[in-house]
Every structure is written in structure tokens, then in C-alpha cells.
Amino acid sequence: MEKSVFITGATVNTGLGIAEKFAKEGYNLFLGSRNAENAEKTAKELSEKYGVYAKGYGMKIFDEENTKEIFTDIKNSGYSVDTLVLNAANLGIRQQFFDVSIDDFMNVINTNIGWNFMLSREAAIQMKENGGGSIVFVNSNTAYRAIPDRIAYSAS
């Protein structure tokens, strides 16, 4: 049986490396990025390089309808997500405790917690229908130590 993986932040750095590893293992790829063009380009390149099905999605952060549309599209394409890798994050750079606005703080929280919840729930629905799957949260060293001026990122 073919396996499929959905990876957020999949067009550069760690996310791209994760996508390549899954492609080498023969997984079909669904690649999420904040930039649709980059996601589609990376999907095409990995599909050609590894001979797997790959599709890229431009993702709207903390948008429940967009999240549902993506997973519906995957299902309507004849695939199902077996593995979800949550790699993307809002790093909340230069957010100082005494100066950060609540909107900026909540943007990080909504991205790193709320959006990942939405993605996990939609993937889990497909996994439940298929008898199981895996959800992987890529963590940061911030889980073990706080980083100055990254208050919301440390909290999330």
C-alpha cells in the first residue's frame, strides 16, 4: 500500500530535508508552504527526482477553511495522509516581553498552537478512517531553554 506524508514548511531547510527523506522511502508527498509557488515548484522537483506523487499547497496560517480545503483536496485526489510532519513555525523574533503587542504575541500562539491543532485534527480524521497514522511535531531547542526576545515562541 502506498503511504503519503504532509509536511509543513517543506520547501527549505529542515522541511525540505524531511521531504527528501520521505520521498527516498517512496512516500507520496503533500508539501505545505506559505508560498504556493514555492510549494508547487518543490513538489515538481521532488516528484521528478524520486518518482513519487507530489503536490504543493500554499497555506493560509490559522485559517480553518483553508486547512479543511487542503485535506479535502488530498482525499479527492485519491490519497490519504498517513503521516503529518509539523515543521513550520512563527519564530516570534524580537518580541520583547514589555513591548510586544497582544496581536503580535497571539499571531505566534495561533500559528504554533492553533494552526498545528487544525492540521493535526484534519490529518487525524483521515488517519482514523484508515486505521492509524503518525503525527510528528518538530521541536526546537527552545523547549529546553528560553531565547531572549522570543517570548511568544518560547511560550508556544
Tab-separated table of N, CA and C in Angstrom:
chain	number	residue	atom	x	y	z
A	1	MET	N	0.831	-1.184	0.000
A	1	MET	CA	0.000	0.000	0.000
A	1	MET	C	0.877	1.249	0.000
A	2	GLU	N	0.511	2.224	-0.800
A	2	GLU	CA	1.260	3.467	-0.851
A	2	GLU	C	1.030	4.286	0.412
A	3	LYS	N	2.060	4.971	0.847
A	3	LYS	CA	1.978	5.848	2.012
A	3	LYS	C	2.145	7.294	1.568
A	4	SER	N	1.513	8.193	2.298
A	4	SER	CA	1.589	9.615	1.995
A	4	SER	C	1.927	10.403	3.247
A	5	VAL	N	2.638	11.506	3.038
A	5	VAL	CA	3.024	12.381	4.140
A	5	VAL	C	2.705	13.825	3.767
A	6	PHE	N	2.230	14.571	4.751
A	6	PHE	CA	2.039	16.016	4.603
A	6	PHE	C	3.059	16.689	5.508
A	7	ILE	N	3.828	17.631	4.935
A	7	ILE	CA	4.895	18.309	5.673
A	7	ILE	C	4.697	19.814	5.557
A	8	THR	N	4.677	20.504	6.686
A	8	THR	CA	4.603	21.961	6.662
A	8	THR	C	6.018	22.530	6.611
A	9	GLY	N	6.147	23.706	6.018
A	9	GLY	CA	7.472	24.324	5.893
A	9	GLY	C	8.403	23.462	5.065
A	10	ALA	N	7.865	22.857	3.997
A	10	ALA	CA	8.563	21.789	3.282
A	10	ALA	C	9.424	22.237	2.115
A	11	THR	N	9.590	23.529	1.902
A	11	THR	CA	10.317	23.963	0.703
A	11	THR	C	11.761	24.376	0.955
A	12	VAL	N	12.159	24.520	2.213
A	12	VAL	CA	13.534	24.933	2.529
A	12	VAL	C	14.015	24.246	3.803
A	13	ASN	N	15.305	24.261	3.973
A	13	ASN	CA	15.967	23.864	5.223
A	13	ASN	C	15.487	22.509	5.741
A	14	THR	N	15.151	22.444	7.010
A	14	THR	CA	14.768	21.183	7.645
A	14	THR	C	13.575	20.539	6.950
A	15	GLY	N	12.564	21.340	6.621
A	15	GLY	CA	11.371	20.795	5.976
A	15	GLY	C	11.675	20.135	4.646
A	16	LEU	N	12.540	20.743	3.849
A	16	LEU	CA	12.932	20.158	2.572
A	16	LEU	C	13.699	18.857	2.797
A	17	GLY	N	14.578	18.843	3.788
A	17	GLY	CA	15.309	17.618	4.109
A	17	GLY	C	14.374	16.490	4.527
A	18	ILE	N	13.360	16.828	5.315
A	18	ILE	CA	12.363	15.832	5.726
A	18	ILE	C	11.618	15.310	4.501
A	19	ALA	N	11.222	16.212	3.612
A	19	ALA	CA	10.507	15.803	2.399
A	19	ALA	C	11.361	14.868	1.545
A	20	GLU	N	12.638	15.194	1.398
A	20	GLU	CA	13.530	14.338	0.608
A	20	GLU	C	13.662	12.952	1.227
A	21	LYS	N	13.768	12.887	2.536
A	21	LYS	CA	13.890	11.594	3.210
A	21	LYS	C	12.638	10.741	2.968
A	22	PHE	N	11.463	11.332	3.112
A	22	PHE	CA	10.234	10.581	2.863
A	22	PHE	C	10.139	10.167	1.396
A	23	ALA	N	10.534	11.049	0.479
A	23	ALA	CA	10.493	10.715	-0.947
A	23	ALA	C	11.409	9.531	-1.248
A	24	LYS	N	12.599	9.511	-0.655
A	24	LYS	CA	13.535	8.397	-0.850
A	24	LYS	C	12.931	7.077	-0.372
A	25	GLU	N	12.053	7.160	0.627
A	25	GLU	CA	11.390	5.972	1.169
A	25	GLU	C	10.141	5.596	0.371
A	26	GLY	N	9.834	6.378	-0.672
A	26	GLY	CA	8.717	6.058	-1.549
A	26	GLY	C	7.375	6.648	-1.161
A	27	TYR	N	7.365	7.556	-0.207
A	27	TYR	CA	6.117	8.197	0.205
A	27	TYR	C	5.652	9.192	-0.855
A	28	ASN	N	4.343	9.284	-1.053
A	28	ASN	CA	3.766	10.389	-1.805
A	28	ASN	C	3.851	11.616	-0.917
A	29	LEU	N	4.086	12.774	-1.539
A	29	LEU	CA	4.346	13.988	-0.771
A	29	LEU	C	3.263	15.043	-0.965
A	30	PHE	N	2.845	15.614	0.140
A	30	PHE	CA	2.000	16.801	0.131
A	30	PHE	C	2.769	17.850	0.920
A	31	LEU	N	3.143	18.921	0.226
A	31	LEU	CA	4.074	19.890	0.785
A	31	LEU	C	3.378	21.207	1.043
A	32	GLY	N	3.438	21.680	2.266
A	32	GLY	CA	2.839	22.948	2.634
A	32	GLY	C	3.882	24.035	2.761
A	33	SER	N	3.494	25.228	2.305
A	33	SER	CA	4.350	26.404	2.408
A	33	SER	C	3.458	27.630	2.451
A	34	ARG	N	3.965	28.712	3.001
A	34	ARG	CA	3.220	29.967	2.962
A	34	ARG	C	3.206	30.547	1.557
A	35	ASN	N	4.066	30.018	0.689
A	35	ASN	CA	4.185	30.478	-0.678
A	35	ASN	C	3.788	29.338	-1.624
A	36	ALA	N	2.629	29.456	-2.272
A	36	ALA	CA	2.107	28.396	-3.140
A	36	ALA	C	3.070	28.069	-4.281
A	37	GLU	N	3.658	29.091	-4.873
A	37	GLU	CA	4.577	28.871	-5.991
A	37	GLU	C	5.772	28.026	-5.559
A	38	ASN	N	6.342	28.325	-4.406
A	38	ASN	CA	7.470	27.530	-3.907
A	38	ASN	C	7.049	26.093	-3.618
A	39	ALA	N	5.859	25.921	-3.050
A	39	ALA	CA	5.375	24.573	-2.731
A	39	ALA	C	5.196	23.747	-3.999
A	40	GLU	N	4.591	24.351	-5.019
A	40	GLU	CA	4.360	23.640	-6.277
A	40	GLU	C	5.675	23.318	-6.981
A	41	LYS	N	6.607	24.257	-6.957
A	41	LYS	CA	7.922	24.048	-7.593
A	41	LYS	C	8.690	22.928	-6.893
A	42	THR	N	8.701	22.958	-5.578
A	42	THR	CA	9.407	21.920	-4.820
A	42	THR	C	8.764	20.560	-5.036
A	43	ALA	N	7.433	20.516	-5.064
A	43	ALA	CA	6.731	19.249	-5.309
A	43	ALA	C	7.119	18.679	-6.673
A	44	LYS	N	7.154	19.524	-7.677
A	44	LYS	CA	7.523	19.068	-9.027
A	44	LYS	C	8.950	18.527	-9.047
A	45	GLU	N	9.867	19.247	-8.423
A	45	GLU	CA	11.272	18.821	-8.404
A	45	GLU	C	11.438	17.485	-7.691
A	46	LEU	N	10.784	17.318	-6.545
A	46	LEU	CA	10.920	16.064	-5.797
A	46	LEU	C	10.234	14.906	-6.504
A	47	SER	N	9.121	15.179	-7.154
A	47	SER	CA	8.428	14.140	-7.913
A	47	SER	C	9.313	13.623	-9.038
A	48	GLU	N	9.930	14.548	-9.763
A	48	GLU	CA	10.812	14.159	-10.866
A	48	GLU	C	12.059	13.436	-10.367
A	49	LYS	N	12.607	13.888	-9.258
A	49	LYS	CA	13.851	13.308	-8.736
A	49	LYS	C	13.640	11.917	-8.144
A	50	TYR	N	12.505	11.710	-7.454
A	50	TYR	CA	12.309	10.455	-6.724
A	50	TYR	C	11.200	9.569	-7.289
A	51	GLY	N	10.477	10.040	-8.291
A	51	GLY	CA	9.444	9.216	-8.913
A	51	GLY	C	8.223	8.972	-8.034
A	52	VAL	N	7.917	9.919	-7.153
A	52	VAL	CA	6.742	9.797	-6.290
A	52	VAL	C	5.732	10.870	-6.689
A	53	TYR	N	4.490	10.650	-6.286
A	53	TYR	CA	3.487	11.687	-6.490
A	53	TYR	C	3.767	12.789	-5.472
A	54	ALA	N	3.712	14.035	-5.924
A	54	ALA	CA	3.934	15.151	-5.003
A	54	ALA	C	3.077	16.329	-5.439
A	55	LYS	N	2.517	17.006	-4.454
A	55	LYS	CA	1.698	18.182	-4.711
A	55	LYS	C	2.007	19.227	-3.648
A	56	GLY	N	2.117	20.471	-4.075
A	56	GLY	CA	2.388	21.567	-3.155
A	56	GLY	C	1.154	22.400	-2.895
A	57	TYR	N	1.070	22.920	-1.691
A	57	TYR	CA	-0.051	23.753	-1.283
A	57	TYR	C	0.445	25.051	-0.665
A	58	GLY	N	-0.126	26.158	-1.108
A	58	GLY	CA	0.050	27.422	-0.419
A	58	GLY	C	-0.907	27.426	0.760
A	59	MET	N	-0.381	27.670	1.927
A	59	MET	CA	-1.190	27.562	3.138
A	59	MET	C	-1.460	28.925	3.744
A	60	LYS	N	-2.683	29.096	4.206
A	60	LYS	CA	-3.070	30.315	4.911
A	60	LYS	C	-3.025	30.002	6.401
A	61	ILE	N	-2.181	30.719	7.104
A	61	ILE	CA	-1.962	30.451	8.518
A	61	ILE	C	-3.221	30.721	9.329
A	62	PHE	N	-3.522	29.792	10.220
A	62	PHE	CA	-4.635	29.900	11.167
A	62	PHE	C	-5.956	30.143	10.440
A	63	ASP	N	-6.118	29.448	9.310
A	63	ASP	CA	-7.336	29.561	8.514
A	63	ASP	C	-7.961	28.171	8.451
A	64	GLU	N	-8.995	27.974	9.239
A	64	GLU	CA	-9.614	26.656	9.350
A	64	GLU	C	-10.185	26.179	8.020
A	65	GLU	N	-10.817	27.061	7.279
A	65	GLU	CA	-11.414	26.671	5.997
A	65	GLU	C	-10.338	26.235	5.014
A	66	ASN	N	-9.233	26.978	4.930
A	66	ASN	CA	-8.129	26.609	4.052
A	66	ASN	C	-7.556	25.248	4.440
A	67	THR	N	-7.430	25.012	5.729
A	67	THR	CA	-6.909	23.734	6.211
A	67	THR	C	-7.816	22.590	5.768
A	68	LYS	N	-9.115	22.767	5.956
A	68	LYS	CA	-10.074	21.724	5.537
A	68	LYS	C	-10.042	21.517	4.024
A	69	GLU	N	-9.938	22.606	3.266
A	69	GLU	CA	-9.880	22.508	1.802
A	69	GLU	C	-8.683	21.688	1.345
A	70	ILE	N	-7.547	21.887	1.979
A	70	ILE	CA	-6.337	21.150	1.600
A	70	ILE	C	-6.536	19.653	1.822
A	71	PHE	N	-7.028	19.270	2.986
A	71	PHE	CA	-7.192	17.842	3.268
A	71	PHE	C	-8.312	17.220	2.443
A	72	THR	N	-9.321	17.997	2.111
A	72	THR	CA	-10.367	17.520	1.203
A	72	THR	C	-9.783	17.293	-0.180
A	73	ASP	N	-8.930	18.209	-0.640
A	73	ASP	CA	-8.295	18.056	-1.944
A	73	ASP	C	-7.425	16.804	-1.986
A	74	ILE	N	-6.698	16.561	-0.915
A	74	ILE	CA	-5.866	15.351	-0.860
A	74	ILE	C	-6.751	14.113	-1.014
A	75	LYS	N	-7.830	14.060	-0.268
A	75	LYS	CA	-8.749	12.915	-0.322
A	75	LYS	C	-9.399	12.797	-1.698
A	76	ASN	N	-9.832	13.937	-2.260
A	76	ASN	CA	-10.463	13.922	-3.583
A	76	ASN	C	-9.491	13.526	-4.685
A	77	SER	N	-8.199	13.664	-4.431
A	77	SER	CA	-7.170	13.255	-5.394
A	77	SER	C	-6.878	11.760	-5.312
A	78	GLY	N	-7.549	11.072	-4.383
A	78	GLY	CA	-7.366	9.628	-4.251
A	78	GLY	C	-6.297	9.226	-3.260
A	79	TYR	N	-5.877	10.151	-2.417
A	79	TYR	CA	-4.837	9.884	-1.435
A	79	TYR	C	-5.365	10.117	-0.029
A	80	SER	N	-4.583	9.728	0.938
A	80	SER	CA	-4.904	9.953	2.337
A	80	SER	C	-3.593	10.175	3.076
A	81	VAL	N	-3.624	11.031	4.062
A	81	VAL	CA	-2.406	11.330	4.823
A	81	VAL	C	-2.182	10.246	5.880
A	82	ASP	N	-1.031	9.597	5.793
A	82	ASP	CA	-0.635	8.594	6.782
A	82	ASP	C	0.259	9.192	7.857
A	83	THR	N	1.014	10.214	7.454
A	83	THR	CA	1.946	10.873	8.368
A	83	THR	C	1.837	12.380	8.174
A	84	LEU	N	1.799	13.092	9.271
A	84	LEU	CA	1.814	14.556	9.255
A	84	LEU	C	3.058	15.001	9.995
A	85	VAL	N	3.859	15.841	9.346
A	85	VAL	CA	5.055	16.394	9.980
A	85	VAL	C	4.864	17.900	10.084
A	86	LEU	N	4.740	18.381	11.311
A	86	LEU	CA	4.523	19.804	11.581
A	86	LEU	C	5.877	20.450	11.853
A	87	ASN	N	6.410	21.053	10.816
A	87	ASN	CA	7.750	21.614	10.858
A	87	ASN	C	7.741	23.146	10.870
A	88	ALA	N	6.716	23.771	10.280
A	88	ALA	CA	6.672	25.230	10.169
A	88	ALA	C	6.318	25.871	11.505
A	89	ALA	N	6.830	27.069	11.714
A	89	ALA	CA	6.534	27.806	12.945
A	89	ALA	C	6.697	29.298	12.710
A	90	ASN	N	6.048	30.058	13.552
A	90	ASN	CA	6.289	31.501	13.616
A	90	ASN	C	7.304	31.688	14.741
A	91	LEU	N	8.479	32.180	14.413
A	91	LEU	CA	9.571	32.269	15.383
A	91	LEU	C	9.446	33.447	16.342
A	92	GLY	N	8.551	34.368	16.079
A	92	GLY	CA	8.335	35.480	17.001
A	92	GLY	C	9.602	36.251	17.325
A	93	ILE	N	10.392	36.507	16.328
A	93	ILE	CA	11.697	37.153	16.532
A	93	ILE	C	11.515	38.599	17.000
A	94	ARG	N	12.345	38.997	17.939
A	94	ARG	CA	12.384	40.349	18.518
A	94	ARG	C	11.092	40.729	19.249
A	95	GLN	N	10.464	39.761	19.860
A	95	GLN	CA	9.285	40.068	20.678
A	95	GLN	C	9.726	40.171	22.137
A	96	GLN	N	9.847	41.380	22.602
A	96	GLN	CA	10.267	41.620	23.976
A	96	GLN	C	9.045	41.671	24.889
A	97	PHE	N	9.170	41.078	26.029
A	97	PHE	CA	8.056	40.924	26.958
A	97	PHE	C	7.322	42.231	27.251
A	98	PHE	N	8.044	43.287	27.537
A	98	PHE	CA	7.407	44.539	27.939
A	98	PHE	C	6.888	45.368	26.763
A	99	ASP	N	7.239	44.992	25.545
A	99	ASP	CA	6.882	45.797	24.386
A	99	ASP	C	5.997	45.110	23.347
A	100	VAL	N	5.943	43.801	23.352
A	100	VAL	CA	5.208	43.090	22.293
A	100	VAL	C	3.709	43.380	22.394
A	101	SER	N	3.082	43.620	21.252
A	101	SER	CA	1.632	43.825	21.256
A	101	SER	C	0.941	42.481	21.419
A	102	ILE	N	-0.255	42.509	21.946
A	102	ILE	CA	-1.009	41.272	22.109
A	102	ILE	C	-1.305	40.644	20.746
A	103	ASP	N	-1.508	41.455	19.717
A	103	ASP	CA	-1.754	40.913	18.378
A	103	ASP	C	-0.544	40.141	17.866
A	104	ASP	N	0.646	40.707	18.031
A	104	ASP	CA	1.854	40.007	17.591
A	104	ASP	C	2.091	38.745	18.410
A	105	PHE	N	1.875	38.848	19.724
A	105	PHE	CA	2.021	37.679	20.598
A	105	PHE	C	1.061	36.571	20.164
A	106	MET	N	-0.210	36.909	19.965
A	106	MET	CA	-1.217	35.914	19.620
A	106	MET	C	-1.028	35.355	18.218
A	107	ASN	N	-0.423	36.115	17.320
A	107	ASN	CA	-0.130	35.592	15.995
A	107	ASN	C	0.801	34.387	16.099
A	108	VAL	N	1.802	34.479	16.951
A	108	VAL	CA	2.724	33.360	17.160
A	108	VAL	C	1.988	32.188	17.812
A	109	ILE	N	1.217	32.464	18.848
A	109	ILE	CA	0.478	31.402	19.540
A	109	ILE	C	-0.502	30.727	18.584
A	110	ASN	N	-1.248	31.532	17.828
A	110	ASN	CA	-2.223	30.965	16.892
A	110	ASN	C	-1.561	30.115	15.817
A	111	THR	N	-0.407	30.544	15.350
A	111	THR	CA	0.317	29.771	14.342
A	111	THR	C	0.853	28.475	14.941
A	112	ASN	N	1.581	28.578	16.025
A	112	ASN	CA	2.314	27.433	16.553
A	112	ASN	C	1.458	26.459	17.344
A	113	ILE	N	0.344	26.904	17.858
A	113	ILE	CA	-0.537	26.006	18.609
A	113	ILE	C	-1.852	25.796	17.861
A	114	GLY	N	-2.568	26.874	17.585
A	114	GLY	CA	-3.882	26.753	16.960
A	114	GLY	C	-3.840	26.131	15.578
A	115	TRP	N	-2.944	26.628	14.724
A	115	TRP	CA	-2.856	26.115	13.359
A	115	TRP	C	-2.409	24.655	13.357
A	116	ASN	N	-1.445	24.321	14.199
A	116	ASN	CA	-1.000	22.932	14.274
A	116	ASN	C	-2.120	22.023	14.776
A	117	PHE	N	-2.962	22.531	15.669
A	117	PHE	CA	-4.137	21.762	16.095
A	117	PHE	C	-5.050	21.496	14.901
A	118	MET	N	-5.334	22.547	14.117
A	118	MET	CA	-6.214	22.382	12.948
A	118	MET	C	-5.661	21.335	11.976
A	119	LEU	N	-4.379	21.435	11.689
A	119	LEU	CA	-3.742	20.488	10.771
A	119	LEU	C	-3.777	19.072	11.339
A	120	SER	N	-3.486	18.949	12.631
A	120	SER	CA	-3.497	17.625	13.270
A	120	SER	C	-4.883	16.998	13.227
A	121	ARG	N	-5.889	17.801	13.499
A	121	ARG	CA	-7.260	17.277	13.506
A	121	ARG	C	-7.662	16.779	12.124
A	122	GLU	N	-7.383	17.566	11.086
A	122	GLU	CA	-7.758	17.143	9.732
A	122	GLU	C	-6.993	15.893	9.305
A	123	ALA	N	-5.710	15.825	9.633
A	123	ALA	CA	-4.930	14.627	9.308
A	123	ALA	C	-5.449	13.426	10.093
A	124	ALA	N	-5.764	13.633	11.372
A	124	ALA	CA	-6.237	12.533	12.219
A	124	ALA	C	-7.561	11.963	11.725
A	125	ILE	N	-8.409	12.810	11.142
A	125	ILE	CA	-9.664	12.318	10.575
A	125	ILE	C	-9.365	11.293	9.480
A	126	GLN	N	-8.430	11.618	8.600
A	126	GLN	CA	-8.066	10.676	7.538
A	126	GLN	C	-7.375	9.442	8.116
A	127	MET	N	-6.522	9.646	9.097
A	127	MET	CA	-5.821	8.517	9.705
A	127	MET	C	-6.797	7.566	10.393
A	128	LYS	N	-7.764	8.115	11.067
A	128	LYS	CA	-8.767	7.291	11.758
A	128	LYS	C	-9.538	6.442	10.755
A	129	GLU	N	-9.907	7.036	9.631
A	129	GLU	CA	-10.619	6.298	8.582
A	129	GLU	C	-9.783	5.148	8.036
A	130	ASN	N	-8.453	5.290	8.086
A	130	ASN	CA	-7.551	4.277	7.531
A	130	ASN	C	-6.901	3.386	8.580
A	131	GLY	N	-7.321	3.511	9.826
A	131	GLY	CA	-6.810	2.615	10.860
A	131	GLY	C	-5.547	3.072	11.554
A	132	GLY	N	-5.136	4.324	11.376
A	132	GLY	CA	-3.977	4.818	12.122
A	132	GLY	C	-3.068	5.687	11.290
A	133	GLY	N	-2.058	6.210	11.945
A	133	GLY	CA	-1.088	7.073	11.300
A	133	GLY	C	-0.189	7.701	12.344
A	134	SER	N	0.618	8.649	11.907
A	134	SER	CA	1.575	9.297	12.808
A	134	SER	C	1.548	10.806	12.618
A	135	ILE	N	1.621	11.514	13.730
A	135	ILE	CA	1.739	12.967	13.715
A	135	ILE	C	3.024	13.321	14.453
A	136	VAL	N	3.899	14.053	13.754
A	136	VAL	CA	5.207	14.394	14.294
A	136	VAL	C	5.301	15.915	14.420
A	137	PHE	N	5.591	16.388	15.616
A	137	PHE	CA	5.837	17.803	15.850
A	137	PHE	C	7.348	18.001	15.905
A	138	VAL	N	7.886	18.797	14.995
A	138	VAL	CA	9.305	19.115	15.039
A	138	VAL	C	9.472	20.201	16.087
A	139	ASN	N	10.336	19.939	17.033
A	139	ASN	CA	10.515	20.838	18.161
A	139	ASN	C	11.767	21.680	17.983
A	140	SER	N	12.010	22.509	18.924
A	140	SER	CA	13.127	23.440	18.903
A	140	SER	C	13.883	23.330	20.218
A	141	ASN	N	15.108	23.811	20.213
A	141	ASN	CA	15.851	23.829	21.475
A	141	ASN	C	15.190	24.756	22.489
A	142	THR	N	14.248	25.569	22.033
A	142	THR	CA	13.517	26.458	22.936
A	142	THR	C	12.656	25.655	23.912
A	143	ALA	N	12.408	24.400	23.609
A	143	ALA	CA	11.665	23.548	24.546
A	143	ALA	C	12.480	23.303	25.816
A	144	TYR	N	13.779	23.503	25.734
A	144	TYR	CA	14.664	23.224	26.867
A	144	TYR	C	15.267	24.473	27.497
A	145	ARG	N	15.195	25.597	26.776
A	145	ARG	CA	15.731	26.844	27.303
A	145	ARG	C	15.063	28.008	26.578
A	146	ALA	N	14.852	29.071	27.286
A	146	ALA	CA	14.242	30.254	26.688
A	146	ALA	C	15.276	31.018	25.865
A	147	ILE	N	14.812	31.677	24.832
A	147	ILE	CA	15.658	32.502	23.986
A	147	ILE	C	15.235	33.958	24.197
A	148	PRO	N	16.172	34.845	24.467
A	148	PRO	CA	15.807	36.252	24.686
A	148	PRO	C	15.019	36.840	23.515
A	149	ASP	N	14.062	37.686	23.840
A	149	ASP	CA	13.257	38.410	22.861
A	149	ASP	C	12.435	37.496	21.947
A	150	ARG	N	12.058	36.348	22.462
A	150	ARG	CA	11.212	35.409	21.714
A	150	ARG	C	10.122	34.883	22.652
A	151	ILE	N	9.462	35.785	23.374
A	151	ILE	CA	8.529	35.428	24.436
A	151	ILE	C	7.407	34.506	23.962
A	152	ALA	N	6.744	34.821	22.852
A	152	ALA	CA	5.628	34.005	22.386
A	152	ALA	C	6.114	32.665	21.840
A	153	TYR	N	7.244	32.677	21.148
A	153	TYR	CA	7.797	31.429	20.618
A	153	TYR	C	8.158	30.497	21.774
A	154	SER	N	8.778	31.032	22.799
A	154	SER	CA	9.122	30.213	23.972
A	154	SER	C	7.863	29.655	24.617
A	155	ALA	N	6.823	30.457	24.683
A	155	ALA	CA	5.571	30.002	25.289
A	155	ALA	C	4.892	28.932	24.449
A	156	SER	N	5.033	29.040	23.137
A	156	SER	CA	4.349	28.069	22.260
A	156	SER	C	5.162	26.816	22.058
